[in-house]
Tab-separated table of C-alpha atoms in Angstrom:
chain	number	residue	atom	x	y	z
A	1	MET	CA	-67.052	-4.221	104.558
A	2	LEU	CA	-66.043	-5.915	107.774
A	3	ASN	CA	-64.393	-8.746	105.891
A	4	ARG	CA	-62.071	-6.224	104.285
A	5	TRP	CA	-61.026	-4.408	107.451
A	6	LEU	CA	-58.207	-6.749	108.204
A	7	LYS	CA	-56.539	-5.793	104.911
A	8	LEU	CA	-55.951	-2.245	106.048
A	9	ALA	CA	-52.200	-1.664	106.091
A	10	VAL	CA	-52.112	1.549	108.034
A	11	VAL	CA	-54.192	3.380	110.563
A	12	LEU	CA	-55.826	6.495	109.172
A	13	PHE	CA	-55.629	9.389	111.580
A	14	ALA	CA	-57.033	12.765	110.652
A	15	PHE	CA	-56.896	14.909	113.730
A	16	ALA	CA	-56.779	18.715	113.723
A	17	LEU	CA	-55.677	20.815	116.684
A	18	ILE	CA	-58.718	22.372	118.317
A	19	ALA	CA	-58.691	26.074	119.062
A	20	ALA	CA	-58.424	27.054	122.708
A	21	ALA	CA	-57.253	23.566	123.585
A	22	CYS	CA	-56.903	23.891	127.343
A	23	GLY	CA	-58.124	27.380	128.137
A	24	ASN	CA	-56.661	30.811	127.449
A	25	ASP	CA	-54.762	33.578	129.147
A	26	ASP	CA	-57.915	35.517	130.010
A	27	ASP	CA	-59.765	32.780	131.856
A	28	ASP	CA	-58.694	30.212	134.417
A	29	ALA	CA	-61.240	27.720	133.094
A	30	PRO	CA	-60.490	25.647	129.976
A	31	ALA	CA	-62.534	26.690	126.985
A	32	ALA	CA	-65.033	24.159	125.703
A	33	PRO	CA	-63.522	22.667	122.558
A	34	ALA	CA	-65.015	23.114	119.139
A	35	PRO	CA	-65.295	20.056	116.895
A	36	THR	CA	-62.124	19.126	115.106
A	37	ALA	CA	-61.834	20.136	111.495
A	38	ALA	CA	-61.683	16.442	110.722
A	39	ALA	CA	-65.045	15.966	112.399
A	40	THR	CA	-66.805	18.588	110.305
A	41	GLU	CA	-65.164	18.414	106.899
A	42	ALA	CA	-66.468	16.028	104.252
A	43	PRO	CA	-63.912	13.565	102.920
A	44	ALA	CA	-62.376	14.316	99.561
A	45	PRO	CA	-64.170	12.630	96.634
A	46	GLU	CA	-62.633	9.567	95.076
A	47	PRO	CA	-60.744	10.358	91.851
A	48	GLU	CA	-62.453	9.257	88.653
A	49	ALA	CA	-61.023	6.177	87.000
A	50	THR	CA	-59.139	6.929	83.785
A	51	GLU	CA	-58.470	3.389	82.653
A	52	ALA	CA	-59.910	-0.053	83.084
A	53	PRO	CA	-59.270	-1.517	86.520
A	54	ALA	CA	-56.835	-4.369	86.921
A	55	PRO	CA	-58.336	-7.843	87.278
A	56	ALA	CA	-59.489	-8.557	90.803
A	57	GLU	CA	-57.134	-10.621	92.896
A	58	GLU	CA	-58.317	-14.097	93.750
A	59	GLU	CA	-59.834	-14.211	97.214
A	60	PRO	CA	-57.630	-16.100	99.716
A	61	MET	CA	-58.877	-19.471	100.854
A	62	GLU	CA	-60.871	-19.357	104.082
A	63	MET	CA	-58.774	-20.530	107.023
A	64	THR	CA	-60.156	-23.454	108.980
A	65	VAL	CA	-59.472	-24.785	112.459
A	66	PRO	CA	-60.740	-27.890	114.213
A	67	ASP	CA	-63.483	-27.677	116.787
A	68	ASN	CA	-62.318	-27.015	120.348
A	69	PRO	CA	-65.447	-27.026	122.539
A	70	ASP	CA	-63.420	-26.837	125.772
A	71	ASN	CA	-62.248	-23.402	124.572
A	72	GLY	CA	-65.537	-22.203	123.141
A	73	VAL	CA	-64.955	-23.227	119.513
A	74	THR	CA	-67.764	-25.403	118.165
A	75	SER	CA	-68.570	-26.455	114.621
A	76	ASP	CA	-70.716	-23.383	114.050
A	77	SER	CA	-69.782	-20.805	116.711
A	78	ILE	CA	-67.026	-19.108	118.694
A	79	LYS	CA	-68.080	-18.230	122.224
A	80	VAL	CA	-66.741	-15.015	123.725
A	81	GLY	CA	-67.780	-13.414	127.013
A	82	TRP	CA	-68.050	-10.038	128.681
A	83	MET	CA	-68.425	-9.214	132.368
A	84	GLY	CA	-69.546	-5.900	133.755
A	85	ASP	CA	-72.314	-3.703	135.056
A	86	LEU	CA	-75.430	-3.553	132.881
A	87	THR	CA	-78.005	-2.529	135.494
A	88	GLY	CA	-76.079	-1.381	138.584
A	89	PRO	CA	-74.445	1.860	139.754
A	90	THR	CA	-71.875	2.052	136.927
A	91	ALA	CA	-74.120	0.856	134.091
A	92	SER	CA	-74.178	4.424	132.791
A	93	SER	CA	-70.629	3.732	131.633
A	94	GLN	CA	-70.139	-0.010	131.259
A	95	SER	CA	-73.312	-0.842	129.328
A	96	PHE	CA	-72.117	1.189	126.331
A	97	ASN	CA	-68.948	-0.906	126.269
A	98	SER	CA	-70.952	-4.105	125.919
A	99	HIS	CA	-73.191	-2.551	123.270
A	100	GLY	CA	-70.167	-1.632	121.170
A	101	ILE	CA	-68.915	-5.226	121.225
A	102	GLU	CA	-72.368	-6.550	120.408
A	103	ALA	CA	-72.705	-4.123	117.490
A	104	TYR	CA	-69.372	-5.202	116.028
A	105	PHE	CA	-70.338	-8.866	116.179
A	106	GLU	CA	-73.786	-8.183	114.709
A	107	CYS	CA	-72.045	-6.885	111.610
A	108	VAL	CA	-69.491	-9.703	111.607
A	109	ASN	CA	-72.220	-12.339	111.808
A	110	GLU	CA	-74.184	-10.573	109.085
A	111	SER	CA	-71.095	-11.004	106.892
A	112	GLY	CA	-70.668	-14.701	107.660
A	113	GLY	CA	-68.813	-14.698	110.991
A	114	ILE	CA	-65.152	-15.553	111.527
A	115	LEU	CA	-63.561	-18.771	110.251
A	116	GLY	CA	-66.976	-19.862	109.028
A	117	ARG	CA	-68.439	-19.638	112.527
A	118	MET	CA	-70.900	-17.225	114.076
A	119	ILE	CA	-69.718	-15.246	117.101
A	120	ASP	CA	-71.771	-16.190	120.151
A	121	TYR	CA	-71.449	-13.110	122.359
A	122	LEU	CA	-72.292	-13.792	126.019
A	123	PRO	CA	-72.439	-10.684	128.248
A	124	GLU	CA	-73.022	-11.181	131.973
A	125	ASP	CA	-74.327	-8.506	134.348
A	126	ASP	CA	-72.681	-8.352	137.779
A	127	GLN	CA	-74.254	-5.033	138.871
A	128	PHE	CA	-70.782	-3.932	140.091
A	129	ASN	CA	-70.951	-6.625	142.771
A	130	ALA	CA	-67.918	-8.850	143.351
A	131	ASP	CA	-69.987	-11.833	144.532
A	132	ASN	CA	-72.118	-11.706	141.390
A	133	ALA	CA	-68.963	-11.393	139.312
A	134	ALA	CA	-67.462	-14.550	140.802
A	135	ILE	CA	-70.600	-16.499	139.876
A	136	ASN	CA	-70.637	-15.058	136.364
A	137	PHE	CA	-66.955	-15.830	135.866
A	138	THR	CA	-67.533	-19.489	136.755
A	139	LYS	CA	-70.497	-19.673	134.386
A	140	LEU	CA	-68.604	-18.150	131.458
A	141	THR	CA	-65.388	-20.100	131.911
A	142	GLU	CA	-66.618	-23.506	133.140
A	143	ASP	CA	-70.140	-23.797	131.703
A	144	ASP	CA	-69.977	-21.723	128.526
A	145	LYS	CA	-66.214	-22.278	128.165
A	146	VAL	CA	-65.640	-18.946	126.399
A	147	ILE	CA	-62.355	-18.486	124.594
A	148	ALA	CA	-61.860	-14.937	125.916
A	149	LEU	CA	-63.394	-12.039	127.798
A	150	LEU	CA	-63.757	-8.757	125.926
A	151	GLY	CA	-64.050	-6.725	129.082
A	152	LEU	CA	-63.928	-7.287	132.823
A	153	GLY	CA	-65.408	-4.254	134.552
A	154	GLY	CA	-64.669	-3.020	138.047
A	155	SER	CA	-61.238	-2.728	139.652
A	156	HIS	CA	-62.419	-4.635	142.731
A	157	ILE	CA	-63.550	-7.427	140.395
A	158	SER	CA	-60.476	-7.635	138.153
A	159	THR	CA	-58.307	-7.639	141.297
A	160	GLN	CA	-60.304	-10.479	142.837
A	161	LEU	CA	-60.273	-12.584	139.654
A	162	GLN	CA	-56.660	-11.981	138.625
A	163	PRO	CA	-55.339	-15.379	139.898
A	164	ASP	CA	-58.155	-17.277	138.144
A	165	VAL	CA	-57.656	-15.408	134.872
A	166	GLU	CA	-53.975	-16.358	134.884
A	167	ALA	CA	-54.595	-19.973	135.931
A	168	LEU	CA	-57.032	-20.496	133.055
A	169	ASN	CA	-54.808	-18.795	130.439
A	170	LEU	CA	-57.891	-16.707	129.651
A	171	PRO	CA	-57.184	-13.658	127.496
A	172	VAL	CA	-58.971	-10.489	128.638
A	173	ILE	CA	-59.076	-7.849	125.913
A	174	GLY	CA	-59.555	-4.170	126.711
A	175	PRO	CA	-60.989	-4.108	130.241
A	176	PRO	CA	-62.659	-0.752	131.049
A	177	GLN	CA	-60.047	0.125	133.655
A	178	THR	CA	-56.283	-0.292	133.652
A	179	ILE	CA	-54.951	-0.654	137.182
A	180	ASP	CA	-51.550	-1.764	138.418
A	181	ILE	CA	-52.463	-5.416	138.907
A	182	GLN	CA	-53.600	-5.678	135.273
A	183	LEU	CA	-50.055	-4.913	134.136
A	184	GLU	CA	-48.940	-8.150	135.794
A	185	GLY	CA	-49.100	-11.559	134.149
A	186	ASP	CA	-49.804	-12.416	130.526
A	187	GLN	CA	-53.577	-12.400	130.187
A	188	TYR	CA	-54.736	-8.779	130.355
A	189	PHE	CA	-54.380	-6.770	127.138
A	190	ASN	CA	-55.067	-3.143	128.064
A	191	ASN	CA	-55.944	-0.498	125.484
A	192	LEU	CA	-57.355	2.074	127.891
A	193	ALA	CA	-54.872	4.542	129.379
A	194	HIS	CA	-53.607	3.365	132.768
A	195	TYR	CA	-54.664	5.459	135.765
A	196	GLY	CA	-51.059	6.619	136.027
A	197	ASP	CA	-51.262	7.857	132.429
A	198	GLN	CA	-54.585	9.548	133.111
A	199	ALA	CA	-53.105	11.250	136.169
A	200	ASP	CA	-50.127	12.480	134.134
A	201	LEU	CA	-52.454	13.821	131.454
A	202	ALA	CA	-54.661	15.450	134.087
A	203	ALA	CA	-51.657	17.213	135.613
A	204	GLY	CA	-50.631	18.523	132.202
A	205	HIS	CA	-54.156	19.723	131.483
A	206	ILE	CA	-54.353	21.449	134.856
A	207	ALA	CA	-50.970	23.090	134.315
A	208	ALA	CA	-52.099	24.526	130.979
A	209	THR	CA	-55.235	25.905	132.625
A	210	VAL	CA	-53.735	27.565	135.719
A	211	GLY	CA	-50.500	28.801	134.179
A	212	GLY	CA	-48.193	26.048	135.414
A	213	ILE	CA	-48.536	23.040	137.689
A	214	GLU	CA	-46.803	24.987	140.461
A	215	ASN	CA	-49.944	27.148	140.625
A	216	ALA	CA	-52.265	24.158	141.038
A	217	VAL	CA	-54.054	23.414	144.297
A	218	VAL	CA	-55.908	20.161	143.633
A	219	MET	CA	-58.540	18.210	145.523
A	220	GLY	CA	-59.592	14.777	144.325
A	221	ILE	CA	-63.037	13.194	144.447
A	222	SER	CA	-63.133	9.426	143.874
A	223	LEU	CA	-65.453	6.471	144.055
A	224	GLU	CA	-64.622	4.333	147.080
A	225	VAL	CA	-63.169	1.416	145.072
A	226	PRO	CA	-59.550	0.286	144.472
A	227	SER	CA	-59.226	2.214	141.201
A	228	GLY	CA	-60.474	5.362	142.934
A	229	THR	CA	-57.727	5.117	145.524
A	230	GLU	CA	-55.143	4.294	142.873
A	231	PHE	CA	-56.103	7.177	140.596
A	232	ALA	CA	-56.044	9.633	143.503
A	233	ALA	CA	-52.583	8.441	144.529
A	234	TYR	CA	-51.269	8.828	140.989
A	235	VAL	CA	-52.759	12.334	140.698
A	236	GLU	CA	-51.168	13.337	143.985
A	237	GLN	CA	-47.823	11.995	142.763
A	238	SER	CA	-48.041	13.799	139.407
A	239	VAL	CA	-49.112	17.114	140.945
A	240	LEU	CA	-46.463	17.073	143.673
A	241	LYS	CA	-43.773	15.992	141.215
A	242	GLY	CA	-44.439	19.155	139.208
A	243	GLY	CA	-44.362	21.423	142.248
A	244	GLY	CA	-48.112	21.794	142.762
A	245	THR	CA	-50.221	21.210	145.874
A	246	TYR	CA	-52.516	18.246	146.468
A	247	VAL	CA	-54.898	18.869	149.354
A	248	ASN	CA	-56.951	15.737	149.951
A	249	THR	CA	-59.131	13.030	148.399
A	250	LEU	CA	-62.852	12.909	149.125
A	251	TYR	CA	-64.468	9.494	148.635
A	252	VAL	CA	-67.991	8.763	147.422
A	253	ALA	CA	-69.702	5.393	147.883
A	254	PRO	CA	-70.844	3.591	144.700
A	255	GLY	CA	-74.537	4.273	144.277
A	256	ALA	CA	-74.499	7.436	146.424
A	257	THR	CA	-77.289	9.871	145.555
A	258	GLU	CA	-75.990	12.914	147.424
A	259	VAL	CA	-72.599	14.325	148.403
A	260	THR	CA	-73.456	16.990	150.957
A	261	ALA	CA	-70.631	16.128	153.355
A	262	GLN	CA	-68.060	16.056	150.529
A	263	MET	CA	-69.195	19.480	149.307
A	264	VAL	CA	-68.677	20.936	152.795
A	265	GLU	CA	-65.085	19.652	152.740
A	266	LEU	CA	-64.535	20.912	149.208
A	267	GLN	CA	-65.746	24.379	150.129
A	268	GLU	CA	-63.431	24.378	153.153
A	269	GLY	CA	-60.537	23.441	150.876
A	270	ILE	CA	-61.395	26.330	148.568
A	271	ASP	CA	-61.752	28.840	151.402
A	272	GLU	CA	-58.816	27.744	153.541
A	273	GLN	CA	-56.277	26.334	151.085
A	274	GLY	CA	-57.191	27.888	147.765
A	275	VAL	CA	-58.274	24.747	145.899
A	276	ASN	CA	-58.526	25.732	142.240
A	277	TYR	CA	-59.003	22.365	140.518
A	278	VAL	CA	-60.914	19.110	141.100
A	279	THR	CA	-59.955	15.713	139.709
A	280	LEU	CA	-62.903	13.345	139.464
A	281	HIS	CA	-62.955	9.538	139.411
A	282	GLY	CA	-66.185	7.671	138.796
A	283	SER	CA	-68.868	6.575	136.374
A	284	PRO	CA	-71.096	9.090	134.556
A	285	GLY	CA	-73.805	8.504	137.151
A	286	ALA	CA	-71.463	9.223	140.049
A	287	GLY	CA	-69.994	12.177	138.177
A	288	LEU	CA	-73.436	13.719	137.718
A	289	VAL	CA	-74.138	13.368	141.441
A	290	VAL	CA	-70.899	15.198	142.293
A	291	MET	CA	-71.450	17.902	139.665
A	292	GLN	CA	-75.004	18.518	140.839
A	293	GLY	CA	-73.711	18.710	144.406
A	294	MET	CA	-71.195	21.337	143.327
A	295	ALA	CA	-73.874	23.345	141.541
A	296	ASP	CA	-76.249	23.138	144.519
A	297	SER	CA	-73.447	24.324	146.817
A	298	GLY	CA	-72.571	27.245	144.555
A	299	ILE	CA	-69.166	25.768	143.626
A	300	THR	CA	-69.218	26.688	139.954
A	301	ASP	CA	-65.858	28.379	139.390
A	302	VAL	CA	-63.582	25.365	140.056
A	303	PRO	CA	-62.894	23.353	136.878
A	304	ILE	CA	-62.889	19.538	136.708
A	305	ILE	CA	-60.706	17.037	134.889
A	306	GLY	CA	-62.039	13.495	135.205
A	307	ILE	CA	-61.122	9.937	134.284
A	308	HIS	CA	-62.558	8.092	131.291
A	309	GLY	CA	-65.804	7.495	133.189
A	310	ILE	CA	-66.420	11.238	133.151
A	311	ALA	CA	-65.813	11.479	129.382
A	312	ALA	CA	-69.448	10.586	128.692
A	313	ASN	CA	-72.041	12.500	126.699
A	314	SER	CA	-74.470	12.546	129.629
A	315	ILE	CA	-72.064	14.646	131.715
A	316	TRP	CA	-72.772	17.550	129.358
A	317	THR	CA	-76.330	16.751	128.276
A	318	GLU	CA	-77.669	16.049	131.791
A	319	GLY	CA	-75.231	17.818	134.114
A	320	PRO	CA	-75.583	21.404	135.385
A	321	GLU	CA	-74.155	23.689	132.704
A	322	SER	CA	-72.568	25.948	135.304
A	323	VAL	CA	-70.232	23.049	136.174
A	324	SER	CA	-70.056	21.042	132.940
A	325	ASP	CA	-68.860	24.020	130.909
A	326	GLN	CA	-65.564	23.747	132.821
A	327	THR	CA	-65.302	19.954	132.702
A	328	PHE	CA	-63.148	17.613	130.623
A	329	GLY	CA	-62.820	13.817	130.771
A	330	ILE	CA	-59.826	11.716	129.750
A	331	HIS	CA	-60.323	8.862	127.314
A	332	SER	CA	-58.420	6.720	124.813
A	333	PHE	CA	-60.868	6.320	121.931
A	334	MET	CA	-62.605	8.359	119.239
A	335	THR	CA	-66.314	8.472	118.477
A	336	ALA	CA	-67.739	8.213	114.963
A	337	ASN	CA	-68.340	11.956	114.558
A	338	ASN	CA	-64.569	12.303	114.182
A	339	ASN	CA	-63.231	11.600	110.701
A	340	ILE	CA	-61.743	8.143	111.284
A	341	ALA	CA	-61.743	5.015	109.148
A	342	ALA	CA	-64.231	3.262	111.459
A	343	SER	CA	-66.885	6.010	111.451
A	344	ALA	CA	-69.336	4.682	108.872
A	345	ASP	CA	-69.211	1.087	110.111
A	346	MET	CA	-69.578	2.110	113.751
A	347	GLU	CA	-72.763	3.993	112.911
A	348	ARG	CA	-74.160	1.237	110.680
A	349	CYS	CA	-73.406	-1.536	113.166
A	350	ALA	CA	-74.881	0.435	116.068
A	351	THR	CA	-78.116	0.773	114.129
A	352	LEU	CA	-78.086	-2.906	113.122
A	353	ALA	CA	-77.754	-3.927	116.784
A	354	GLY	CA	-80.530	-1.580	117.892
A	355	TYR	CA	-78.262	1.002	119.515
A	356	ASP	CA	-78.909	4.020	117.329
A	357	GLY	CA	-76.799	7.012	118.308
A	358	GLU	CA	-74.425	5.118	120.605
A	359	HIS	CA	-71.640	5.409	118.026
A	360	LEU	CA	-71.216	8.902	119.512
A	361	ASN	CA	-70.290	7.472	122.932
A	362	LEU	CA	-66.627	6.814	123.792
A	363	ASN	CA	-67.301	3.609	125.732
A	364	PHE	CA	-69.228	2.236	122.753
A	365	SER	CA	-66.129	2.995	120.654
A	366	HIS	CA	-64.003	1.079	123.157
A	367	GLY	CA	-66.229	-1.977	122.916
A	368	PHE	CA	-66.365	-1.793	119.129
A	369	LEU	CA	-62.560	-1.708	119.003
A	370	ASN	CA	-62.334	-4.693	121.356
A	371	GLY	CA	-64.457	-6.677	118.910
A	372	TYR	CA	-62.239	-5.654	116.009
A	373	VAL	CA	-59.021	-6.551	117.853
A	374	PHE	CA	-60.517	-9.927	118.791
A	375	HIS	CA	-61.406	-10.503	115.126
A	376	GLN	CA	-57.834	-9.832	114.031
A	377	ALA	CA	-56.374	-11.995	116.790
A	378	VAL	CA	-58.654	-14.959	116.011
A	379	GLU	CA	-57.570	-15.025	112.374
A	380	ARG	CA	-53.938	-14.670	113.413
A	381	ALA	CA	-54.279	-17.519	115.933
A	382	ALA	CA	-55.916	-19.705	113.276
A	383	GLU	CA	-52.720	-19.544	111.231
A	384	THR	CA	-51.176	-21.878	113.839
A	385	GLY	CA	-53.740	-24.545	112.943
A	386	GLU	CA	-55.745	-24.330	116.155
A	387	LEU	CA	-57.897	-21.827	117.996
A	388	SER	CA	-57.576	-21.981	121.774
A	389	ARG	CA	-57.123	-19.692	124.734
A	390	GLU	CA	-53.386	-20.294	124.485
A	391	SER	CA	-53.069	-19.597	120.756
A	392	LEU	CA	-55.283	-16.532	121.070
A	393	THR	CA	-53.149	-15.193	123.928
A	394	GLU	CA	-50.017	-15.579	121.808
A	395	ALA	CA	-51.727	-13.976	118.814
A	396	LEU	CA	-52.551	-10.923	120.914
A	397	LYS	CA	-48.857	-10.303	121.559
A	398	GLY	CA	-48.396	-8.153	118.480
A	399	THR	CA	-49.578	-5.087	116.606
A	400	PHE	CA	-53.163	-4.288	115.667
A	401	ASP	CA	-54.927	-1.958	113.324
A	402	THR	CA	-57.418	0.287	115.141
A	403	MET	CA	-59.194	2.040	112.229
A	404	GLY	CA	-58.307	5.341	113.884
A	405	ILE	CA	-60.375	4.624	117.001
A	406	THR	CA	-57.259	4.814	119.190
A	407	CYS	CA	-53.488	5.007	118.790
A	408	PRO	CA	-51.756	2.130	117.002
A	409	ILE	CA	-51.629	-0.862	119.348
A	410	ASP	CA	-48.428	-2.823	119.893
A	411	TRP	CA	-48.614	-5.520	122.552
A	412	SER	CA	-45.498	-7.318	121.374
A	413	SER	CA	-43.420	-6.163	124.348
A	414	SER	CA	-46.010	-4.682	126.709
A	415	ASN	CA	-49.632	-5.520	127.525
A	416	HIS	CA	-50.489	-1.823	127.780
A	417	SER	CA	-51.165	0.853	125.171
A	418	GLN	CA	-50.433	4.458	126.172
A	419	CYS	CA	-53.012	6.697	124.536
A	420	GLY	CA	-55.241	9.463	125.811
A	421	ALA	CA	-56.680	12.935	125.355
A	422	ALA	CA	-58.979	15.326	127.194
A	423	PHE	CA	-62.498	15.179	125.755
A	424	SER	CA	-65.710	17.139	125.939
A	425	LEU	CA	-68.989	17.193	124.034
A	426	ASP	CA	-69.423	18.775	120.617
A	427	THR	CA	-73.046	19.865	120.671
A	428	ALA	CA	-73.197	20.270	116.885
A	429	SER	CA	-72.545	16.583	116.158
A	430	GLY	CA	-73.688	15.163	119.492
A	431	GLY	CA	-70.401	13.270	119.799
A	432	MET	CA	-67.231	13.604	121.815
A	433	VAL	CA	-64.178	15.516	120.570
A	434	PRO	CA	-60.642	15.803	121.935
A	435	ALA	CA	-59.240	19.152	122.982
A	436	ASN	CA	-56.090	18.085	121.139
A	437	PRO	CA	-55.035	14.995	119.156
A	438	PHE	CA	-53.672	11.991	121.039
A	439	SER	CA	-50.162	12.883	119.861
A	440	PHE	CA	-50.373	16.220	121.692
A	441	TYR	CA	-50.477	14.416	125.061
A	442	ALA	CA	-47.985	11.633	124.335
A	443	ASP	CA	-45.083	13.406	126.063
A	444	SER	CA	-47.120	13.791	129.273
A	445	PHE	CA	-46.878	10.084	130.136
A	446	ASP	CA	-43.891	9.197	132.296
A	447	GLY	CA	-44.457	5.454	131.921
A	448	GLU	CA	-43.948	4.880	135.647
A	449	TYR	CA	-46.378	2.431	137.203
A	450	GLY	CA	-46.689	0.865	140.614
A	451	ILE	CA	-47.444	3.144	143.511
A	452	GLU	CA	-47.473	2.737	147.257
A	453	ILE	CA	-50.946	3.344	148.639
A	454	GLY	CA	-50.941	3.485	152.375
């Protein structure tokens, strides 16, 4: 089936508005969403054929390109890399991203690869450490000579490596964070909502919950990394712009196992300034530490809206229910329990790769989509007669089918795709569901990026 995906002409979206999208008039906390109708209804049966089918069209000739070992293209393989955290403090988020990519390529290779070559997927674990990342980057680009990276995790790492990425003309597809610096240059192709977009969406979600952004008194909690500072600054800007109040940002060290001091400050903000909402930046592991700290401190009546790292199944399956039942996380992708064109293949490929059940995780969906976009771009680049980092970069500057996993992608004039929704867990399917379709939130994004952080 994978060989036929590229013939899809349109993206199939089948979203239904979820009841009680962002809370109700009788309760300050947002109601937990029910699964979308699209997630629970069976697809309509195919109509029965009434006449003999037309003769099958002749299959197009397989495109060929010459070997280019300096750019990862050998006679029998195409080398592509991934960099991120597989065993460190943010592995609870980033590892699913890698698994999604691996699952996509398992299915591609089962079907014969791309351009007659197997995809040699090379993930490298940096444990969220910038020194490790620098070593891994050198290995992938100089030793393995990969043609692209399908992920580059950690804002402190993508910031550090930005000059090298540009100097090598190395395309980076779908990194698991979209920060200001990744909007610069030509090499990053972002399909995850920028932190400015996530802040705008968070402000809109908060406004719907508390009866208007002017009624919001927000305190942020962020990991102590560049993206944590950036997200907090964007939230503050969005809240203040709407007439709300932003109190302060509390920072948590990566790998922290307790947040006692931060909970004391949060309680003071509630008692003295009337904090009625928390925005949360971090990985699922960090999010669980904060949520457990809130539960242990008796802070269970202040709802949370978090970044994409908080939109993880474990937040609801492992977190304290007294806190998680008022929590949403922002993300840009759909899991396979939603009725999208990719659903069946995501589940099958996850099983083939040994990752049963991960098709219900949003970061797995992100990785799977990155593999699919790469597939499309490689075949498009091959039409030029060569496959290189340069031709792949140019091929990425266009539109891409997403099989309903995210909004339609168009990188022809921008290297960023605005798309996002507030998600929580649907316990019936075990997957993630949006409170509203992506289109519901589209007007929330102001498209303004670049913020002074001082």
